[in-house]
Short mmCIF file of C-alpha atoms and ligand atoms in Angstrom, two decimals:
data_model
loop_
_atom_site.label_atom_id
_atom_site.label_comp_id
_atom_site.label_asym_id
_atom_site.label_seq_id
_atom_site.Cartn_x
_atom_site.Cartn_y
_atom_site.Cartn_z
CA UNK W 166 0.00 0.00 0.00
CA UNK W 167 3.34 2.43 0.77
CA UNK W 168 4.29 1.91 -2.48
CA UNK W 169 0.47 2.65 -4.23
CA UNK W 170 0.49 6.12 -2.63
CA UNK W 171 4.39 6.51 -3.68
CA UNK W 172 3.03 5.92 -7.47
CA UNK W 173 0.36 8.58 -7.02
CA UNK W 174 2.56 11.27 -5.71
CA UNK W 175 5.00 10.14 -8.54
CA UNK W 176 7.90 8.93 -6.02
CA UNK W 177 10.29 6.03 -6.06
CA UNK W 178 10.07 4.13 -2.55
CA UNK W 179 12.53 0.81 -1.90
CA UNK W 180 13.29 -1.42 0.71
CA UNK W 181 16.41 -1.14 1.74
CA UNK W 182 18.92 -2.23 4.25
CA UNK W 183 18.94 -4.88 7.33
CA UNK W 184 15.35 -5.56 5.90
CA UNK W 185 16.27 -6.78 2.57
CA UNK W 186 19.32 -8.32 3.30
CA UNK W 187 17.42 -10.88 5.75
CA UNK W 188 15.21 -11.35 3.67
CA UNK W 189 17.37 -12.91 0.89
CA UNK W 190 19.31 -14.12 3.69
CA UNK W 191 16.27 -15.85 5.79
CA UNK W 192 16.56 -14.44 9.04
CA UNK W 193 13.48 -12.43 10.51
CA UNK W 194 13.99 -8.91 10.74
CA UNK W 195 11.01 -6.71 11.69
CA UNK W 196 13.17 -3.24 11.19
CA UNK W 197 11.46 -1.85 8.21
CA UNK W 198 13.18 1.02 6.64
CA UNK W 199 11.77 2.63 3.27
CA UNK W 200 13.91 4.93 1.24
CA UNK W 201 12.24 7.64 -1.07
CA UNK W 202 13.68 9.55 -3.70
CA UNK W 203 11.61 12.75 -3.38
CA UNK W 204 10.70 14.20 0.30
CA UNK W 205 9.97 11.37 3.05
CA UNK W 206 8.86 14.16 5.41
CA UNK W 207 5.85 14.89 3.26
CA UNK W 208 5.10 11.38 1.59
CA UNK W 209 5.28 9.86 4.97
CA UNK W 210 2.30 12.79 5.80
CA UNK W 211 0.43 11.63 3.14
CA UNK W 212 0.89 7.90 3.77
CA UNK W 213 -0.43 8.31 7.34
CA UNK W 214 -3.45 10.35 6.37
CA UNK W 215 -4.28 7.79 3.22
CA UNK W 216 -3.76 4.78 5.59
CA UNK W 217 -4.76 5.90 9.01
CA UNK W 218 -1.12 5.25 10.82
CA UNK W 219 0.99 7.79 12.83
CA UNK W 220 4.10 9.56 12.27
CA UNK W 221 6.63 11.40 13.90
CA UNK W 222 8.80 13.25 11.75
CA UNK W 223 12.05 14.78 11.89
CA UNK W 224 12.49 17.65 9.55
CA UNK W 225 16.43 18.77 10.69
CA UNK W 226 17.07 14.68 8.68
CA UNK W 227 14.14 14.56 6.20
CA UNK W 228 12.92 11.44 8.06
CA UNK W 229 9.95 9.55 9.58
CA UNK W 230 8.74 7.31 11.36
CA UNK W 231 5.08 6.02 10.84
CA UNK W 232 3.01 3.78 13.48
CA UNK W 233 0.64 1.23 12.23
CA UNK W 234 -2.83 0.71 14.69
CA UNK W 235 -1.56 -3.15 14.94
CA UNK W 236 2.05 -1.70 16.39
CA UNK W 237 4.02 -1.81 12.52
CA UNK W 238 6.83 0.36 12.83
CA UNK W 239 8.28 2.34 9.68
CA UNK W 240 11.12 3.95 9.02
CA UNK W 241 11.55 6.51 6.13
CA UNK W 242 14.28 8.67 5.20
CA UNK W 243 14.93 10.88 2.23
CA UNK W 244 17.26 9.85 -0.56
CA UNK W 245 18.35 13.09 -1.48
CA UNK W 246 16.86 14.12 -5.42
CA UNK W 247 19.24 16.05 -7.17
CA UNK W 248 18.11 19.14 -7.88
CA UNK W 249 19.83 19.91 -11.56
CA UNK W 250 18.85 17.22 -13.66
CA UNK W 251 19.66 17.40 -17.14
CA UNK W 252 16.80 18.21 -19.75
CA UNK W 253 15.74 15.35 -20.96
CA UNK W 254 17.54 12.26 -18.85
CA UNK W 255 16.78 9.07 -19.47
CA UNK W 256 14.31 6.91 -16.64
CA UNK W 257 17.55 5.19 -15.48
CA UNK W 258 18.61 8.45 -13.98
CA UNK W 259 16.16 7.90 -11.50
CA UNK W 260 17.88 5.86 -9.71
CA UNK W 261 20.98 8.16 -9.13
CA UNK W 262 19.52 9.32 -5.79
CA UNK W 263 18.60 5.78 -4.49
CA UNK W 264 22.52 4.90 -5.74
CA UNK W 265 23.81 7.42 -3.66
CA UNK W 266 22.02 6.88 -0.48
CA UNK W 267 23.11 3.60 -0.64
CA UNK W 268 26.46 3.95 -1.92
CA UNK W 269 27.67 5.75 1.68
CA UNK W 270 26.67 2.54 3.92
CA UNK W 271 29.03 0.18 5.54
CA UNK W 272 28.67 -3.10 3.52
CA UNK W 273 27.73 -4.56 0.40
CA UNK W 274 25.45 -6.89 2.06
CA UNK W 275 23.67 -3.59 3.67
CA UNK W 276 23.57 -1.91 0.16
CA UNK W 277 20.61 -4.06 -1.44
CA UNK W 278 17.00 -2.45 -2.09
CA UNK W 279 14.02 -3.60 -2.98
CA UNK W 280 11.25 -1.71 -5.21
CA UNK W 281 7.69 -1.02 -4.08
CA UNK W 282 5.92 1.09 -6.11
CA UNK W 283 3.22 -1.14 -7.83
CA UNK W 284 4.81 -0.72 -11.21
CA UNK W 285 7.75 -2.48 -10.36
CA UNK W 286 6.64 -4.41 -7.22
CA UNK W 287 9.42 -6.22 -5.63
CA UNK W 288 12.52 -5.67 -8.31
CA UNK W 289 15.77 -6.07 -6.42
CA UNK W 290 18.12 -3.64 -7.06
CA UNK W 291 22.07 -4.28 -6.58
CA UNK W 292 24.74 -1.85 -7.15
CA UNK W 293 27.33 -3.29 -5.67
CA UNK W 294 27.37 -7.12 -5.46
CA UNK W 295 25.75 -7.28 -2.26
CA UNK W 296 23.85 -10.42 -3.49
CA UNK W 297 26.86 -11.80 -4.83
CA UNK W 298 28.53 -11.18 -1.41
CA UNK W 299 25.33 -13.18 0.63
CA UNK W 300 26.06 -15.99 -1.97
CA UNK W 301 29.81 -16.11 -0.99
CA UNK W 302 29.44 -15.46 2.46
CA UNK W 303 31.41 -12.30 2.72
CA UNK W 304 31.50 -9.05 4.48
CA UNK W 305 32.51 -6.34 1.53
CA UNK W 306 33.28 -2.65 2.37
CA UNK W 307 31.96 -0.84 -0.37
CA UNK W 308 35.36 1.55 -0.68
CA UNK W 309 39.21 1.55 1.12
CA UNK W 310 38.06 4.37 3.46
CA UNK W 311 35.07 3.00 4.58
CA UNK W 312 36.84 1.97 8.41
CA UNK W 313 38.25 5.95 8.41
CA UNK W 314 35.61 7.62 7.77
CA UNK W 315 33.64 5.32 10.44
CA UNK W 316 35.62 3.29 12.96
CA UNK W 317 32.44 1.90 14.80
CA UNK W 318 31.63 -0.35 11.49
CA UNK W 319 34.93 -2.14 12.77
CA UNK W 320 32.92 -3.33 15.49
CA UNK W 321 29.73 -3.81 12.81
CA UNK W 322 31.73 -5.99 10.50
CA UNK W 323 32.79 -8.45 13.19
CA UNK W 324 29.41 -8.62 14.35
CA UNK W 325 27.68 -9.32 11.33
CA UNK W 326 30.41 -11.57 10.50
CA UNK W 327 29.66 -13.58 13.63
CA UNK W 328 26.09 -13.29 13.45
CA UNK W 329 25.93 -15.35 9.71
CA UNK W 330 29.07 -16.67 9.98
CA UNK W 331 30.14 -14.83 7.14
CA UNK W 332 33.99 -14.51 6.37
CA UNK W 333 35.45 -10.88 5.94
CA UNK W 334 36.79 -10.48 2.28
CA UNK W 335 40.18 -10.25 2.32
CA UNK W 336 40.67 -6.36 0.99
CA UNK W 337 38.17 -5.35 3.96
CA UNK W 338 40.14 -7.74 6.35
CA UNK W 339 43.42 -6.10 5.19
CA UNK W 340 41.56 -2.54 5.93
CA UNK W 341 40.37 -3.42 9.00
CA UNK W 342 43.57 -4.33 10.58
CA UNK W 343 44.64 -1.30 9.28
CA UNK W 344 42.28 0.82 10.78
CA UNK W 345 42.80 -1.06 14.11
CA UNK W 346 46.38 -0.44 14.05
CA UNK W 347 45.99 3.42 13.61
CA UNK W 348 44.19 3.32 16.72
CA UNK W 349 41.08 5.14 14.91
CA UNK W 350 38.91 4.30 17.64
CA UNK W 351 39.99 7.27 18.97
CA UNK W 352 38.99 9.36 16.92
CA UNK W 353 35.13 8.39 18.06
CA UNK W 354 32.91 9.51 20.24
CA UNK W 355 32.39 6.98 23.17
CA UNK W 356 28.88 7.00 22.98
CA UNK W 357 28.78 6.04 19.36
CA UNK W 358 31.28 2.92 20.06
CA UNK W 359 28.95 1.77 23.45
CA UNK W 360 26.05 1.75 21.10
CA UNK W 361 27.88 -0.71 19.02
CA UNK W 362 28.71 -2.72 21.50
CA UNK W 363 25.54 -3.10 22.78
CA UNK W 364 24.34 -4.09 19.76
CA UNK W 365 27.19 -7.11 19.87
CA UNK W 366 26.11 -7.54 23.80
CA UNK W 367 22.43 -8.62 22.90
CA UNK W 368 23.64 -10.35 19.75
CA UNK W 369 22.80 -14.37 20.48
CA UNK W 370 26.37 -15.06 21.20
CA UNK W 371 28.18 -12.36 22.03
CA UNK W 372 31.26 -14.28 23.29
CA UNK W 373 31.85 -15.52 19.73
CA UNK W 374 32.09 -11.49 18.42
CA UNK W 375 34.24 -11.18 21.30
CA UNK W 376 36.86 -13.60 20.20
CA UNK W 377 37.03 -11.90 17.01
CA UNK W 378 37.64 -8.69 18.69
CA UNK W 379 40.06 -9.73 20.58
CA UNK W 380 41.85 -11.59 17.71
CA UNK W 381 42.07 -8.43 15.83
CA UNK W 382 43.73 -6.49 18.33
CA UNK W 383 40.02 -4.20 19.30
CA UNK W 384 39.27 -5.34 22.55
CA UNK W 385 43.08 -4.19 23.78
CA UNK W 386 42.30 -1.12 22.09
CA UNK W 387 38.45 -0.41 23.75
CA UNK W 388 39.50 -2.12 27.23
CA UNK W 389 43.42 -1.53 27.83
CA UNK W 390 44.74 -3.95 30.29
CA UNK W 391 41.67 -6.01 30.65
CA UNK W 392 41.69 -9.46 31.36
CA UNK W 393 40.29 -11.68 28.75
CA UNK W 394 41.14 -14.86 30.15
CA UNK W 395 39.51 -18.71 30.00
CA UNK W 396 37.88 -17.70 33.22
CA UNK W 397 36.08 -14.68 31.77
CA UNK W 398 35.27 -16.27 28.46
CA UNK W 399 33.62 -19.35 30.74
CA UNK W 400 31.36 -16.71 32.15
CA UNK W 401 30.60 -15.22 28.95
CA UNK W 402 28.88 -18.25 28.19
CA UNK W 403 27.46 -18.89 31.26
CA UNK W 404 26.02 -16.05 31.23
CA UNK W 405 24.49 -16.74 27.82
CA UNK W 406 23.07 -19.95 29.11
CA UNK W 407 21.61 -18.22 32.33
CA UNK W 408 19.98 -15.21 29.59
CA UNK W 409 18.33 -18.07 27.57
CA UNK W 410 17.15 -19.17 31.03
CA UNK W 411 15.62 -16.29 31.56
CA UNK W 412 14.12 -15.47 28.61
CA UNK W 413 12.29 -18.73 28.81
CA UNK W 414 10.93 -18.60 31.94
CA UNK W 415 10.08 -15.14 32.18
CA UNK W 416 8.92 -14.06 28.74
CA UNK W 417 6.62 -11.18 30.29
CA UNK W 418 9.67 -9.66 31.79
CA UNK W 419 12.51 -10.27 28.96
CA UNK W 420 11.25 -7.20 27.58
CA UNK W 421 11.90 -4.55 29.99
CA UNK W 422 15.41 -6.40 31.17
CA UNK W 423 18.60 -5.14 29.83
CA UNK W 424 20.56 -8.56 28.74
CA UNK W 425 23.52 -6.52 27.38
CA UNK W 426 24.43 -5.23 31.19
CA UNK W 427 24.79 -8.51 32.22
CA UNK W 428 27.66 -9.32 29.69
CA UNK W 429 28.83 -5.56 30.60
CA UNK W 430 28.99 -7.32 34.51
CA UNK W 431 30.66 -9.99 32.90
CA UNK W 432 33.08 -8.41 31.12
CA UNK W 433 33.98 -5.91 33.97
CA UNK W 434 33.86 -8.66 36.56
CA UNK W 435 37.05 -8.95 38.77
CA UNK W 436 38.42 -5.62 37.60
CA UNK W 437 40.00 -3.25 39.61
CA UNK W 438 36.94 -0.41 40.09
CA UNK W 439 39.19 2.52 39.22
CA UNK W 440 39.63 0.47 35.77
CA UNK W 441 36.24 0.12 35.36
CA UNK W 442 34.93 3.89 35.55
CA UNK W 443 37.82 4.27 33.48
CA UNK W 444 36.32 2.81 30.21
CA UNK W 445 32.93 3.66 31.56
CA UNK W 446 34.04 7.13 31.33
CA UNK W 447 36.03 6.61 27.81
CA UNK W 448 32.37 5.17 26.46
CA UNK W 449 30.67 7.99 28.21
CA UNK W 450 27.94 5.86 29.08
CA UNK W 451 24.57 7.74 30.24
CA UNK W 452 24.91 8.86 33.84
CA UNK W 453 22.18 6.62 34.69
CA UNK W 454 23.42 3.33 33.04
CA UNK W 455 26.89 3.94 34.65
CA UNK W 456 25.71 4.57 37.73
CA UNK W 457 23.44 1.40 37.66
CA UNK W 458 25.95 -0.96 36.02
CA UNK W 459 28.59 0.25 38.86
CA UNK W 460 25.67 -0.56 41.39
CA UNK W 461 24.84 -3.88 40.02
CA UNK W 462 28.77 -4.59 40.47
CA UNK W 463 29.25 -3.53 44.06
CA UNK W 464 25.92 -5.34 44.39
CA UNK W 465 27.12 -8.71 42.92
CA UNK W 466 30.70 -8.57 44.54
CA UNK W 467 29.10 -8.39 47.88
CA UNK W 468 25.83 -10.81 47.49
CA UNK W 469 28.07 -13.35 46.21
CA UNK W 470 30.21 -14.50 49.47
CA UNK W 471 26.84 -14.48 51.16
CA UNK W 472 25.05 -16.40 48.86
CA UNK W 473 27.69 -19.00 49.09
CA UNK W 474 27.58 -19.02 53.16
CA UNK W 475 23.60 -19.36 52.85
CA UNK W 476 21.80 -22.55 53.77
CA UNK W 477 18.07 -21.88 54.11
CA UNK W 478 15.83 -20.73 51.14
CA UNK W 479 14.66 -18.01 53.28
CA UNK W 480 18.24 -16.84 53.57
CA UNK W 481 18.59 -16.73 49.37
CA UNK W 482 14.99 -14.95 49.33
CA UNK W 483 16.18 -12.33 52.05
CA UNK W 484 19.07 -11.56 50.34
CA UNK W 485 17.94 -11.40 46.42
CA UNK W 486 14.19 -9.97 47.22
CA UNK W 487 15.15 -6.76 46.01
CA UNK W 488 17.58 -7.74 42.78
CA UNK W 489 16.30 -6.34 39.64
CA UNK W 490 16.49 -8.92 37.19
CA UNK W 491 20.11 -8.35 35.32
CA UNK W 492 21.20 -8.82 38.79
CA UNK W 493 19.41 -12.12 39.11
CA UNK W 494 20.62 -13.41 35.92
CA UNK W 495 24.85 -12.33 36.44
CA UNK W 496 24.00 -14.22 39.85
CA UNK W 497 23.40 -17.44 38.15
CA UNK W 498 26.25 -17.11 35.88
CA UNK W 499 28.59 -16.32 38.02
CA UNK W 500 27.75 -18.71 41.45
CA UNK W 501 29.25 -22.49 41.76
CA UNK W 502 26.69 -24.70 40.81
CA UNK W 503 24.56 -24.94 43.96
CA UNK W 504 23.96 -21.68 44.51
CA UNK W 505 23.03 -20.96 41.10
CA UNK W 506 20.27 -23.47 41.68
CA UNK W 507 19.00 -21.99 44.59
CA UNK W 508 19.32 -17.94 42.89
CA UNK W 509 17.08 -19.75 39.50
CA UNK W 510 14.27 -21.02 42.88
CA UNK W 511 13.93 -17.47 44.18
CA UNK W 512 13.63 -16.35 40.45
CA UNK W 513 11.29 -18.82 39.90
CA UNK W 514 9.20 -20.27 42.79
CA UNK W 515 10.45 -18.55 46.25
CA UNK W 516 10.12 -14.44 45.03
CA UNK W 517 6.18 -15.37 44.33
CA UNK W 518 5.00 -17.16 47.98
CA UNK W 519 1.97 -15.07 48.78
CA UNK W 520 1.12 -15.56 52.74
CA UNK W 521 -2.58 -16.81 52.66
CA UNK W 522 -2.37 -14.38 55.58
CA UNK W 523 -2.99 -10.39 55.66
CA UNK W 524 -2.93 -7.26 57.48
CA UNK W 525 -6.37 -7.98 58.45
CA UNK W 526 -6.01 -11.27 59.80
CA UNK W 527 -2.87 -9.30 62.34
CA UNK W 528 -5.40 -6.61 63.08
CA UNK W 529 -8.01 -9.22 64.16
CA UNK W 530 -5.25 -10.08 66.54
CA UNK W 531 -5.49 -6.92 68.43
CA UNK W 532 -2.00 -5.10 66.93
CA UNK W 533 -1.70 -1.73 65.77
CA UNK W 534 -1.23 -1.23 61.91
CA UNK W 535 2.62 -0.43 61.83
CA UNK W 536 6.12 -1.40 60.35
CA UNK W 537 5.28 -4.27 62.26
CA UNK W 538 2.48 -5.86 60.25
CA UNK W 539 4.86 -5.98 57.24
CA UNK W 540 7.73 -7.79 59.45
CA UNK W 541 4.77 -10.66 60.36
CA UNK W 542 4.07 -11.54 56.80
CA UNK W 543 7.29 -11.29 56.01
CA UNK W 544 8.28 -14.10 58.62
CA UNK W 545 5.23 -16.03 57.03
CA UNK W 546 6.93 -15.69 53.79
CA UNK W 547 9.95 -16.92 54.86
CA UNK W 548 8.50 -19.98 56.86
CA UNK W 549 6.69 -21.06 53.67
CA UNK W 550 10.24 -20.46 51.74
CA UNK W 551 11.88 -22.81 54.43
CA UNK W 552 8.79 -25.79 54.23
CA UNK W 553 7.92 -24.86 58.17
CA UNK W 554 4.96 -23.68 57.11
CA UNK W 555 2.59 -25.41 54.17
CA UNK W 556 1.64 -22.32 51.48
CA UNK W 557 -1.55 -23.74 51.05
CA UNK W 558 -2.85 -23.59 54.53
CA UNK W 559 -4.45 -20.27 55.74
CA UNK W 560 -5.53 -22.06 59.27
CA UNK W 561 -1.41 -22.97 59.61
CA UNK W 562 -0.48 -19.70 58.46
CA UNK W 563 -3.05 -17.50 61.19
CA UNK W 564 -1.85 -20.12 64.14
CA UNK W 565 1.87 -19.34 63.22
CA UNK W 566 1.05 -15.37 63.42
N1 LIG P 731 25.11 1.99 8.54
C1 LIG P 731 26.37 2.36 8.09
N2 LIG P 731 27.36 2.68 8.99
C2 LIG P 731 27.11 2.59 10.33
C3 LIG P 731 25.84 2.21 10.79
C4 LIG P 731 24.86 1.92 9.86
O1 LIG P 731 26.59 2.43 6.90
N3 LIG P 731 28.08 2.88 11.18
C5 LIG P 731 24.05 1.66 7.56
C6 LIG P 731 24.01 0.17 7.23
O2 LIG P 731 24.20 -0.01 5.88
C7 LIG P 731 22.66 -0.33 7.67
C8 LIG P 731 21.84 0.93 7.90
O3 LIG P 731 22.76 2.00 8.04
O4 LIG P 731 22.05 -1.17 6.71
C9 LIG P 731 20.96 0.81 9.13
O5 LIG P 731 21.75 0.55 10.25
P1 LIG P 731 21.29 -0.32 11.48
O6 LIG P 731 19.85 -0.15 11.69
O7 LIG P 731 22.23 -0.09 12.58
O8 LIG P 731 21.64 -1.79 11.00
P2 LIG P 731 20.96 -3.02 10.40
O9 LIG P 731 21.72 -3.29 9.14
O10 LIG P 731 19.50 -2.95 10.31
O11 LIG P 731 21.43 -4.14 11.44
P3 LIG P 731 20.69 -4.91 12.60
O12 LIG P 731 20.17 -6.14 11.94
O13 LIG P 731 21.78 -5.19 13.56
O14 LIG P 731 19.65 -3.99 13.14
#
């Protein structure tokens, strides 16, 4: 339907990107971005009036963002027209804009687009081998300065690489080294190279990027002096298995938990503190991340030796009650085998005992509402935790008050 209204205003619209690359590829991707050769601001107006979606749009970048009612997200962006065409060019020239948008992106295998207006519904268009490049399994630059002019796609190609186990061609290996050994991370904002790294953090296996990195020479670069040992790499992928955990058992909260800080505990774990605000403050994370990854790590360094010395369920409960759920998770990773059971049974089972008891039942008792009411069903908790107490018995539950 994007495409019908495109033909009516007399624009081109594609497909482009992540999209179409998984696509040929066969991965799901539910990032849809649209690029139009004409004004996206405007069309992406017109789309949302025509088709009764939303949009947000950002003039300063000539893009947009529509909302569909059933939660579609689109993202449009302007492929700039020229604006002195020659009298008379032929219909291939139409294409120059389209070319050019996609000519400044990081890989071949990023450069593909597909067609949507009606006419032409669904004709791939390749410039630059990017099809050929999914056939051979290779990560392409599309020119020799494409690490200079951005260093972060250093951390992109490695990434993608791992992700469909693609081989970097050997020019864009040769570049890459290159642009490693000139130390052009540097020359980046830190905020730019954390939001890559996320992106490798809630990759499926982010230990398997991180090998690469380390193997060409990034992760000495990013984290001078850290210690990438077969300890840490071990808890890399525990902590992979304990995220899968998670995600399975808790699918209502995977959404609002930030998997990538508990590779960042990982990663940071055993490191001198001072070390770690140090490349916290190189990545200049958000004051609010860095304060709550640094609070997670004081947080796990000190819950740990008491997890270890615990022996009653209600001991585990007491002490992981308030963990937010990264917490819970790094916990699980990072504990010897028992206690890693016993941190998955509070996640599970032991955080969700609800006293058959209330406030009510302890005023009928004769006390006065207080700090003291919450202590009582607290205790009741814990007694159920512990198996004093059956959870399924209110009668048990009022005698023990
Ligand atoms: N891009 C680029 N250089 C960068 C970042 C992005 O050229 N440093 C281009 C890529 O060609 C990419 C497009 O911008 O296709 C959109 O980037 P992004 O949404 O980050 O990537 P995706 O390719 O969609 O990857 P993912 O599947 O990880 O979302």
């Amino acid at each position: 339907r994007i495409g019908e209204v495109a033909q009516e205003l007399g624009l081109n619209a594609y497909l482009v990107g992540g999209f179409v690359r998984d696509l040929v590829i066969g991965r799901k991707n539910f990032d849809i971005d649209i690029v139009v050769e004409g004004d996206a601001v405007t069309f992406s107006k017109e789309v949302a009036k025509r088709l009764g979606a939303k949009v947000h749009t950002f003039e300063r970048f000539k893009t947009a963002t529509l909302i569909f009612p059933e939660g579609l997200r689109i993202d449009l962006a302007s492929a700039r027209t020229e604006l002195y065409r020659s009298p008379g060019a032929l219909p291939e020239v139409d294409t120059a804009p389209l070319k050019k948008d996609l000519m400044r992106r990081d890989f071949t295998i990023n450069t593909l687009a597909v067609k949507i207006n009606p006419s032409e519904f669904g004709r791939l268009i390749d410039f630059f081998g990017g099809l050929r490049d999914i056939k051979e399994r290779k990560i392409r630059v599309l020119h020799s300065l494409s690490f200079v002019e951005d260093p972060t796609r250093i951390l992109r190609a490695l990434r993608f690489a791992t992700r469909y186990r693609f081989e970097l061609g050997r020019h864009t290996e040769r570049l890459l080294k290159m642009a490693v050994e000139r130390k052009l991370f540097k020359t980046v904002e830190g905020q730019r190279i954390y939001h890559e790294l996320k992106q490798i953090l809630l990759e499926e296996n982010p230990l398997r990027v991180f090998l690469k990195l380390d193997r060409y020479g990034v992760l000495a670069e990013l984290f001078p002096g850290l210690r990438w040992d077969r300890e840490k790499k071990d808890l890399f992928e525990k902590v992979r298995k304990s995220v899968i955990w998670h995600k399975l058992n808790f699918p209502k909260l995977s959404p609002d938990t930030d998997y990538h800080l508990v590779y960042l505990l990982a990663l940071f774990w055993g490191e001198p503190e001072n070390r770690v605000k140090e490349y916290l403050a190189a990545l200049t994370l958000p004051g609010k991340e860095e304060r709550e990854l640094l609070n997670l790590l004081k947080r796990a360094r000190e819950l740990l030796p008491r997890l270890e010395s615990a022996d009653r369920n209600s001991t585990y409960l007491s002490l992981l009650e308030s963990a937010p759920e990264e917490l819970l998770i790094f916990l699980s990773a990072v504990s010897p085998p028992e206690v890693s059971e016993k941190v998955r049974e509070v996640a599970t089972r032991l955080r969700y005992i609800k006293p058959l008891v209330s406030g009510n039942d302890i005023k009928a008792l004769g006390l006065k509402p207080g700090p003291v009411f919450s202590e009582l069903l607290r205790r009741v908790k814990y007694a159920v935790a512990d198996g004093e107490l059956p959870p399924d018995s209110r009668e048990e539950q009022l005698a023990y008050l």
